[in-house]
């Protein structure tokens, strides 16, 4: 495949690099659709994505978990008339993409026919793509996320003396990119972010215990409810 930048698909390629270059995901989708066509599929579609995130959880003021996530995946669907097959991989090497398409084709040849299978008609596919304002990355250090989680949990525990235990407070931030394409020539892409703060605490009174929680989620970090307010709401609930 001379049109493919082979360096993109090496195993040690960082998610940051792929995430910054949606063209890389377009290449993966192009390979999948080309392989499906050459394998005899009447129609095909593929979606390639990458994402990364950081989540920090504290409990009783102490760091409990720090989790980095780096994920990528390719999902391929092929149609042989009214038969359909699906396969997926997290390996973006050309060989793996080819094997994934072969697996989907093999499955399709043994599935039952269903006249409802197939892509949407070409004239029903979008041609204009409004900016949905979904992508607002925010670089946060682990220390900053620990401080936010601690502030949230402290506000929850301080809300009422009957709140005597915590299941933890967490701050997380994620971003991702996705490209979708099909054999009708449609190509679409999206980039999005998600940030959040959450807290769960336990109250006790008259021998009874009750647990409740609260959280805030937003595309923009600045749109999140303030951490201490999240904690207070969890305590009140």
PDB file of N, CA and C in Angstrom, residues 144-209:
ATOM      1  N   UNK A 144      -2.527  18.389  40.201  1.00  0.00           N
ATOM      2  CA  UNK A 144      -3.735  19.214  40.084  1.00  0.00           C
ATOM      3  C   UNK A 144      -4.993  18.369  40.246  1.00  0.00           C
ATOM      4  N   UNK A 145      -4.974  17.181  39.662  1.00  0.00           N
ATOM      5  CA  UNK A 145      -6.148  16.319  39.750  1.00  0.00           C
ATOM      6  C   UNK A 145      -6.314  15.758  41.158  1.00  0.00           C
ATOM      7  N   UNK A 146      -5.204  15.481  41.833  1.00  0.00           N
ATOM      8  CA  UNK A 146      -5.278  15.036  43.231  1.00  0.00           C
ATOM      9  C   UNK A 146      -5.893  16.131  44.086  1.00  0.00           C
ATOM     10  N   UNK A 147      -5.460  17.378  43.872  1.00  0.00           N
ATOM     11  CA  UNK A 147      -5.965  18.488  44.671  1.00  0.00           C
ATOM     12  C   UNK A 147      -7.459  18.688  44.463  1.00  0.00           C
ATOM     13  N   UNK A 148      -7.924  18.579  43.233  1.00  0.00           N
ATOM     14  CA  UNK A 148      -9.349  18.714  42.946  1.00  0.00           C
ATOM     15  C   UNK A 148     -10.151  17.604  43.629  1.00  0.00           C
ATOM     16  N   UNK A 149      -9.654  16.370  43.542  1.00  0.00           N
ATOM     17  CA  UNK A 149     -10.354  15.241  44.158  1.00  0.00           C
ATOM     18  C   UNK A 149     -10.392  15.380  45.679  1.00  0.00           C
ATOM     19  N   UNK A 150      -9.278  15.808  46.256  1.00  0.00           N
ATOM     20  CA  UNK A 150      -9.234  15.983  47.710  1.00  0.00           C
ATOM     21  C   UNK A 150     -10.183  17.085  48.157  1.00  0.00           C
ATOM     22  N   UNK A 151     -10.227  18.176  47.403  1.00  0.00           N
ATOM     23  CA  UNK A 151     -11.123  19.281  47.752  1.00  0.00           C
ATOM     24  C   UNK A 151     -12.585  18.839  47.681  1.00  0.00           C
ATOM     25  N   UNK A 152     -12.890  18.056  46.661  1.00  0.00           N
ATOM     26  CA  UNK A 152     -14.251  17.546  46.500  1.00  0.00           C
ATOM     27  C   UNK A 152     -14.630  16.638  47.660  1.00  0.00           C
ATOM     28  N   UNK A 153     -13.775  15.691  47.981  1.00  0.00           N
ATOM     29  CA  UNK A 153     -14.079  14.752  49.058  1.00  0.00           C
ATOM     30  C   UNK A 153     -14.163  15.450  50.408  1.00  0.00           C
ATOM     31  N   UNK A 154     -13.249  16.391  50.652  1.00  0.00           N
ATOM     32  CA  UNK A 154     -13.254  17.107  51.925  1.00  0.00           C
ATOM     33  C   UNK A 154     -14.570  17.854  52.122  1.00  0.00           C
ATOM     34  N   UNK A 155     -15.070  18.484  51.054  1.00  0.00           N
ATOM     35  CA  UNK A 155     -16.338  19.215  51.159  1.00  0.00           C
ATOM     36  C   UNK A 155     -17.491  18.269  51.475  1.00  0.00           C
ATOM     37  N   UNK A 156     -17.452  17.069  50.912  1.00  0.00           N
ATOM     38  CA  UNK A 156     -18.512  16.089  51.182  1.00  0.00           C
ATOM     39  C   UNK A 156     -18.467  15.617  52.628  1.00  0.00           C
ATOM     40  N   UNK A 157     -17.283  15.286  53.125  1.00  0.00           N
ATOM     41  CA  UNK A 157     -17.144  14.782  54.484  1.00  0.00           C
ATOM     42  C   UNK A 157     -17.430  15.861  55.520  1.00  0.00           C
ATOM     43  N   UNK A 158     -17.170  17.115  55.176  1.00  0.00           N
ATOM     44  CA  UNK A 158     -17.381  18.212  56.111  1.00  0.00           C
ATOM     45  C   UNK A 158     -18.819  18.716  56.106  1.00  0.00           C
ATOM     46  N   UNK A 159     -19.629  18.229  55.198  1.00  0.00           N
ATOM     47  CA  UNK A 159     -20.981  18.758  55.052  1.00  0.00           C
ATOM     48  C   UNK A 159     -21.844  18.487  56.283  1.00  0.00           C
ATOM     49  N   UNK A 160     -21.680  17.316  56.887  1.00  0.00           N
ATOM     50  CA  UNK A 160     -22.529  16.927  58.018  1.00  0.00           C
ATOM     51  C   UNK A 160     -21.755  15.894  58.841  1.00  0.00           C
ATOM     52  N   UNK A 161     -21.768  16.013  60.173  1.00  0.00           N
ATOM     53  CA  UNK A 161     -21.008  15.066  61.000  1.00  0.00           C
ATOM     54  C   UNK A 161     -21.470  13.622  60.864  1.00  0.00           C
ATOM     55  N   UNK A 162     -22.681  13.420  60.350  1.00  0.00           N
ATOM     56  CA  UNK A 162     -23.160  12.050  60.160  1.00  0.00           C
ATOM     57  C   UNK A 162     -22.505  11.371  58.957  1.00  0.00           C
ATOM     58  N   UNK A 163     -21.870  12.143  58.109  1.00  0.00           N
ATOM     59  CA  UNK A 163     -21.150  11.553  56.972  1.00  0.00           C
ATOM     60  C   UNK A 163     -19.771  11.162  57.472  1.00  0.00           C
ATOM     61  N   UNK A 164     -19.557   9.871  57.635  1.00  0.00           N
ATOM     62  CA  UNK A 164     -18.367   9.407  58.328  1.00  0.00           C
ATOM     63  C   UNK A 164     -17.444   8.545  57.472  1.00  0.00           C
ATOM     64  N   UNK A 165     -17.832   8.283  56.238  1.00  0.00           N
ATOM     65  CA  UNK A 165     -16.946   7.465  55.407  1.00  0.00           C
ATOM     66  C   UNK A 165     -17.075   7.901  53.953  1.00  0.00           C
ATOM     67  N   UNK A 166     -16.106   7.470  53.156  1.00  0.00           N
ATOM     68  CA  UNK A 166     -16.068   7.871  51.754  1.00  0.00           C
ATOM     69  C   UNK A 166     -15.732   6.684  50.873  1.00  0.00           C
ATOM     70  N   UNK A 167     -16.379   6.630  49.731  1.00  0.00           N
ATOM     71  CA  UNK A 167     -15.996   5.659  48.706  1.00  0.00           C
ATOM     72  C   UNK A 167     -15.037   6.281  47.701  1.00  0.00           C
ATOM     73  N   UNK A 168     -14.692   7.547  47.919  1.00  0.00           N
ATOM     74  CA  UNK A 168     -13.686   8.189  47.086  1.00  0.00           C
ATOM     75  C   UNK A 168     -14.226   9.323  46.241  1.00  0.00           C
ATOM     76  N   UNK A 169     -13.308  10.155  45.788  1.00  0.00           N
ATOM     77  CA  UNK A 169     -13.614  11.229  44.838  1.00  0.00           C
ATOM     78  C   UNK A 169     -12.613  11.105  43.695  1.00  0.00           C
ATOM     79  N   UNK A 170     -13.069  11.413  42.498  1.00  0.00           N
ATOM     80  CA  UNK A 170     -12.229  11.206  41.320  1.00  0.00           C
ATOM     81  C   UNK A 170     -12.319  12.399  40.378  1.00  0.00           C
ATOM     82  N   UNK A 171     -11.204  12.661  39.717  1.00  0.00           N
ATOM     83  CA  UNK A 171     -11.140  13.651  38.638  1.00  0.00           C
ATOM     84  C   UNK A 171     -10.584  12.951  37.416  1.00  0.00           C
ATOM     85  N   UNK A 172     -11.212  13.177  36.266  1.00  0.00           N
ATOM     86  CA  UNK A 172     -10.719  12.518  35.055  1.00  0.00           C
ATOM     87  C   UNK A 172     -10.791  13.474  33.875  1.00  0.00           C
ATOM     88  N   UNK A 173      -9.952  13.189  32.892  1.00  0.00           N
ATOM     89  CA  UNK A 173      -9.910  13.996  31.662  1.00  0.00           C
ATOM     90  C   UNK A 173      -9.540  13.076  30.509  1.00  0.00           C
ATOM     91  N   UNK A 174     -10.353  13.092  29.442  1.00  0.00           N
ATOM     92  CA  UNK A 174     -10.140  12.207  28.299  1.00  0.00           C
ATOM     93  C   UNK A 174     -10.310  12.976  26.992  1.00  0.00           C
ATOM     94  N   UNK A 175      -9.597  12.524  25.985  1.00  0.00           N
ATOM     95  CA  UNK A 175      -9.780  13.076  24.644  1.00  0.00           C
ATOM     96  C   UNK A 175      -9.635  11.949  23.635  1.00  0.00           C
ATOM     97  N   UNK A 176     -10.303  12.105  22.486  1.00  0.00           N
ATOM     98  CA  UNK A 176     -10.258  11.050  21.484  1.00  0.00           C
ATOM     99  C   UNK A 176     -10.617  11.558  20.104  1.00  0.00           C
ATOM    100  N   UNK A 177     -10.236  10.774  19.115  1.00  0.00           N
ATOM    101  CA  UNK A 177     -10.526  11.089  17.715  1.00  0.00           C
ATOM    102  C   UNK A 177     -11.055   9.839  17.029  1.00  0.00           C
ATOM    103  N   UNK A 178     -11.920  10.027  16.044  1.00  0.00           N
ATOM    104  CA  UNK A 178     -12.497   8.902  15.312  1.00  0.00           C
ATOM    105  C   UNK A 178     -12.720   9.287  13.855  1.00  0.00           C
ATOM    106  N   UNK A 179     -12.490   8.321  12.994  1.00  0.00           N
ATOM    107  CA  UNK A 179     -12.771   8.487  11.562  1.00  0.00           C
ATOM    108  C   UNK A 179     -13.649   7.326  11.123  1.00  0.00           C
ATOM    109  N   UNK A 180     -14.716   7.640  10.412  1.00  0.00           N
ATOM    110  CA  UNK A 180     -15.610   6.629   9.854  1.00  0.00           C
ATOM    111  C   UNK A 180     -15.641   6.781   8.338  1.00  0.00           C
ATOM    112  N   UNK A 181     -15.645   5.645   7.641  1.00  0.00           N
ATOM    113  CA  UNK A 181     -15.765   5.670   6.189  1.00  0.00           C
ATOM    114  C   UNK A 181     -16.501   4.450   5.694  1.00  0.00           C
ATOM    115  N   UNK A 182     -17.074   4.546   4.506  1.00  0.00           N
ATOM    116  CA  UNK A 182     -17.716   3.378   3.907  1.00  0.00           C
ATOM    117  C   UNK A 182     -17.481   3.340   2.404  1.00  0.00           C
ATOM    118  N   UNK A 183     -17.907   2.247   1.802  1.00  0.00           N
ATOM    119  CA  UNK A 183     -17.626   2.011   0.387  1.00  0.00           C
ATOM    120  C   UNK A 183     -18.449   2.886  -0.544  1.00  0.00           C
ATOM    121  N   UNK A 184     -19.381   3.671  -0.018  1.00  0.00           N
ATOM    122  CA  UNK A 184     -20.099   4.649  -0.828  1.00  0.00           C
ATOM    123  C   UNK A 184     -19.285   5.923  -1.028  1.00  0.00           C
ATOM    124  N   UNK A 185     -18.114   5.976  -0.405  1.00  0.00           N
ATOM    125  CA  UNK A 185     -17.273   7.157  -0.527  1.00  0.00           C
ATOM    126  C   UNK A 185     -17.404   8.133   0.617  1.00  0.00           C
ATOM    127  N   UNK A 186     -18.257   7.814   1.595  1.00  0.00           N
ATOM    128  CA  UNK A 186     -18.421   8.708   2.737  1.00  0.00           C
ATOM    129  C   UNK A 186     -17.199   8.659   3.634  1.00  0.00           C
ATOM    130  N   UNK A 187     -16.769   9.841   4.105  1.00  0.00           N
ATOM    131  CA  UNK A 187     -15.707   9.936   5.098  1.00  0.00           C
ATOM    132  C   UNK A 187     -16.100  11.011   6.103  1.00  0.00           C
ATOM    133  N   UNK A 188     -16.021  10.664   7.360  1.00  0.00           N
ATOM    134  CA  UNK A 188     -16.336  11.631   8.406  1.00  0.00           C
ATOM    135  C   UNK A 188     -15.366  11.480   9.561  1.00  0.00           C
ATOM    136  N   UNK A 189     -15.161  12.556  10.287  1.00  0.00           N
ATOM    137  CA  UNK A 189     -14.227  12.522  11.396  1.00  0.00           C
ATOM    138  C   UNK A 189     -14.762  13.339  12.562  1.00  0.00           C
ATOM    139  N   UNK A 190     -14.298  13.028  13.757  1.00  0.00           N
ATOM    140  CA  UNK A 190     -14.683  13.802  14.927  1.00  0.00           C
ATOM    141  C   UNK A 190     -13.581  13.743  15.970  1.00  0.00           C
ATOM    142  N   UNK A 191     -13.490  14.806  16.757  1.00  0.00           N
ATOM    143  CA  UNK A 191     -12.588  14.862  17.901  1.00  0.00           C
ATOM    144  C   UNK A 191     -13.422  15.358  19.082  1.00  0.00           C
ATOM    145  N   UNK A 192     -13.233  14.742  20.239  1.00  0.00           N
ATOM    146  CA  UNK A 192     -14.045  15.146  21.385  1.00  0.00           C
ATOM    147  C   UNK A 192     -13.277  14.959  22.685  1.00  0.00           C
ATOM    148  N   UNK A 193     -13.686  15.716  23.679  1.00  0.00           N
ATOM    149  CA  UNK A 193     -13.102  15.631  25.012  1.00  0.00           C
ATOM    150  C   UNK A 193     -14.203  15.425  26.040  1.00  0.00           C
ATOM    151  N   UNK A 194     -13.806  14.893  27.194  1.00  0.00           N
ATOM    152  CA  UNK A 194     -14.725  14.724  28.312  1.00  0.00           C
ATOM    153  C   UNK A 194     -13.940  14.874  29.606  1.00  0.00           C
ATOM    154  N   UNK A 195     -14.417  15.763  30.473  1.00  0.00           N
ATOM    155  CA  UNK A 195     -13.791  15.983  31.771  1.00  0.00           C
ATOM    156  C   UNK A 195     -14.832  15.762  32.858  1.00  0.00           C
ATOM    157  N   UNK A 196     -14.395  15.325  34.033  1.00  0.00           N
ATOM    158  CA  UNK A 196     -15.373  15.065  35.076  1.00  0.00           C
ATOM    159  C   UNK A 196     -14.786  15.065  36.476  1.00  0.00           C
ATOM    160  N   UNK A 197     -15.643  15.336  37.441  1.00  0.00           N
ATOM    161  CA  UNK A 197     -15.308  15.238  38.861  1.00  0.00           C
ATOM    162  C   UNK A 197     -16.480  14.531  39.532  1.00  0.00           C
ATOM    163  N   UNK A 198     -16.183  13.574  40.407  1.00  0.00           N
ATOM    164  CA  UNK A 198     -17.255  12.826  41.066  1.00  0.00           C
ATOM    165  C   UNK A 198     -16.875  12.493  42.504  1.00  0.00           C
ATOM    166  N   UNK A 199     -17.889  12.191  43.306  1.00  0.00           N
ATOM    167  CA  UNK A 199     -17.642  11.877  44.711  1.00  0.00           C
ATOM    168  C   UNK A 199     -18.770  11.002  45.237  1.00  0.00           C
ATOM    169  N   UNK A 200     -18.441  10.058  46.117  1.00  0.00           N
ATOM    170  CA  UNK A 200     -19.427   9.187  46.742  1.00  0.00           C
ATOM    171  C   UNK A 200     -19.077   9.030  48.218  1.00  0.00           C
ATOM    172  N   UNK A 201     -20.043   9.328  49.093  1.00  0.00           N
ATOM    173  CA  UNK A 201     -19.791   9.253  50.535  1.00  0.00           C
ATOM    174  C   UNK A 201     -20.906   8.485  51.234  1.00  0.00           C
ATOM    175  N   UNK A 202     -20.634   8.114  52.490  1.00  0.00           N
ATOM    176  CA  UNK A 202     -21.548   7.274  53.262  1.00  0.00           C
ATOM    177  C   UNK A 202     -21.886   7.976  54.583  1.00  0.00           C
ATOM    178  N   UNK A 203     -23.178   8.078  54.849  1.00  0.00           N
ATOM    179  CA  UNK A 203     -23.643   8.657  56.105  1.00  0.00           C
ATOM    180  C   UNK A 203     -24.229   7.597  57.017  1.00  0.00           C
ATOM    181  N   UNK A 204     -24.197   7.883  58.319  1.00  0.00           N
ATOM    182  CA  UNK A 204     -24.719   6.920  59.295  1.00  0.00           C
ATOM    183  C   UNK A 204     -25.508   7.661  60.369  1.00  0.00           C
ATOM    184  N   UNK A 205     -26.709   7.147  60.666  1.00  0.00           N
ATOM    185  CA  UNK A 205     -27.535   7.732  61.723  1.00  0.00           C
ATOM    186  C   UNK A 205     -28.504   6.675  62.248  1.00  0.00           C
ATOM    187  N   UNK A 206     -28.621   6.610  63.573  1.00  0.00           N
ATOM    188  CA  UNK A 206     -29.560   5.674  64.214  1.00  0.00           C
ATOM    189  C   UNK A 206     -29.342   4.237  63.757  1.00  0.00           C
ATOM    190  N   UNK A 207     -28.084   3.887  63.561  1.00  0.00           N
ATOM    191  CA  UNK A 207     -27.761   2.529  63.170  1.00  0.00           C
ATOM    192  C   UNK A 207     -27.956   2.226  61.701  1.00  0.00           C
ATOM    193  N   UNK A 208     -28.430   3.198  60.937  1.00  0.00           N
ATOM    194  CA  UNK A 208     -28.648   3.000  59.503  1.00  0.00           C
ATOM    195  C   UNK A 208     -27.570   3.727  58.706  1.00  0.00           C
ATOM    196  N   UNK A 209     -27.219   3.149  57.554  1.00  0.00           N
ATOM    197  CA  UNK A 209     -26.215   3.756  56.687  1.00  0.00           C
ATOM    198  C   UNK A 209     -26.830   4.025  55.320  1.00  0.00           C
TER     199      UNK A 209
END
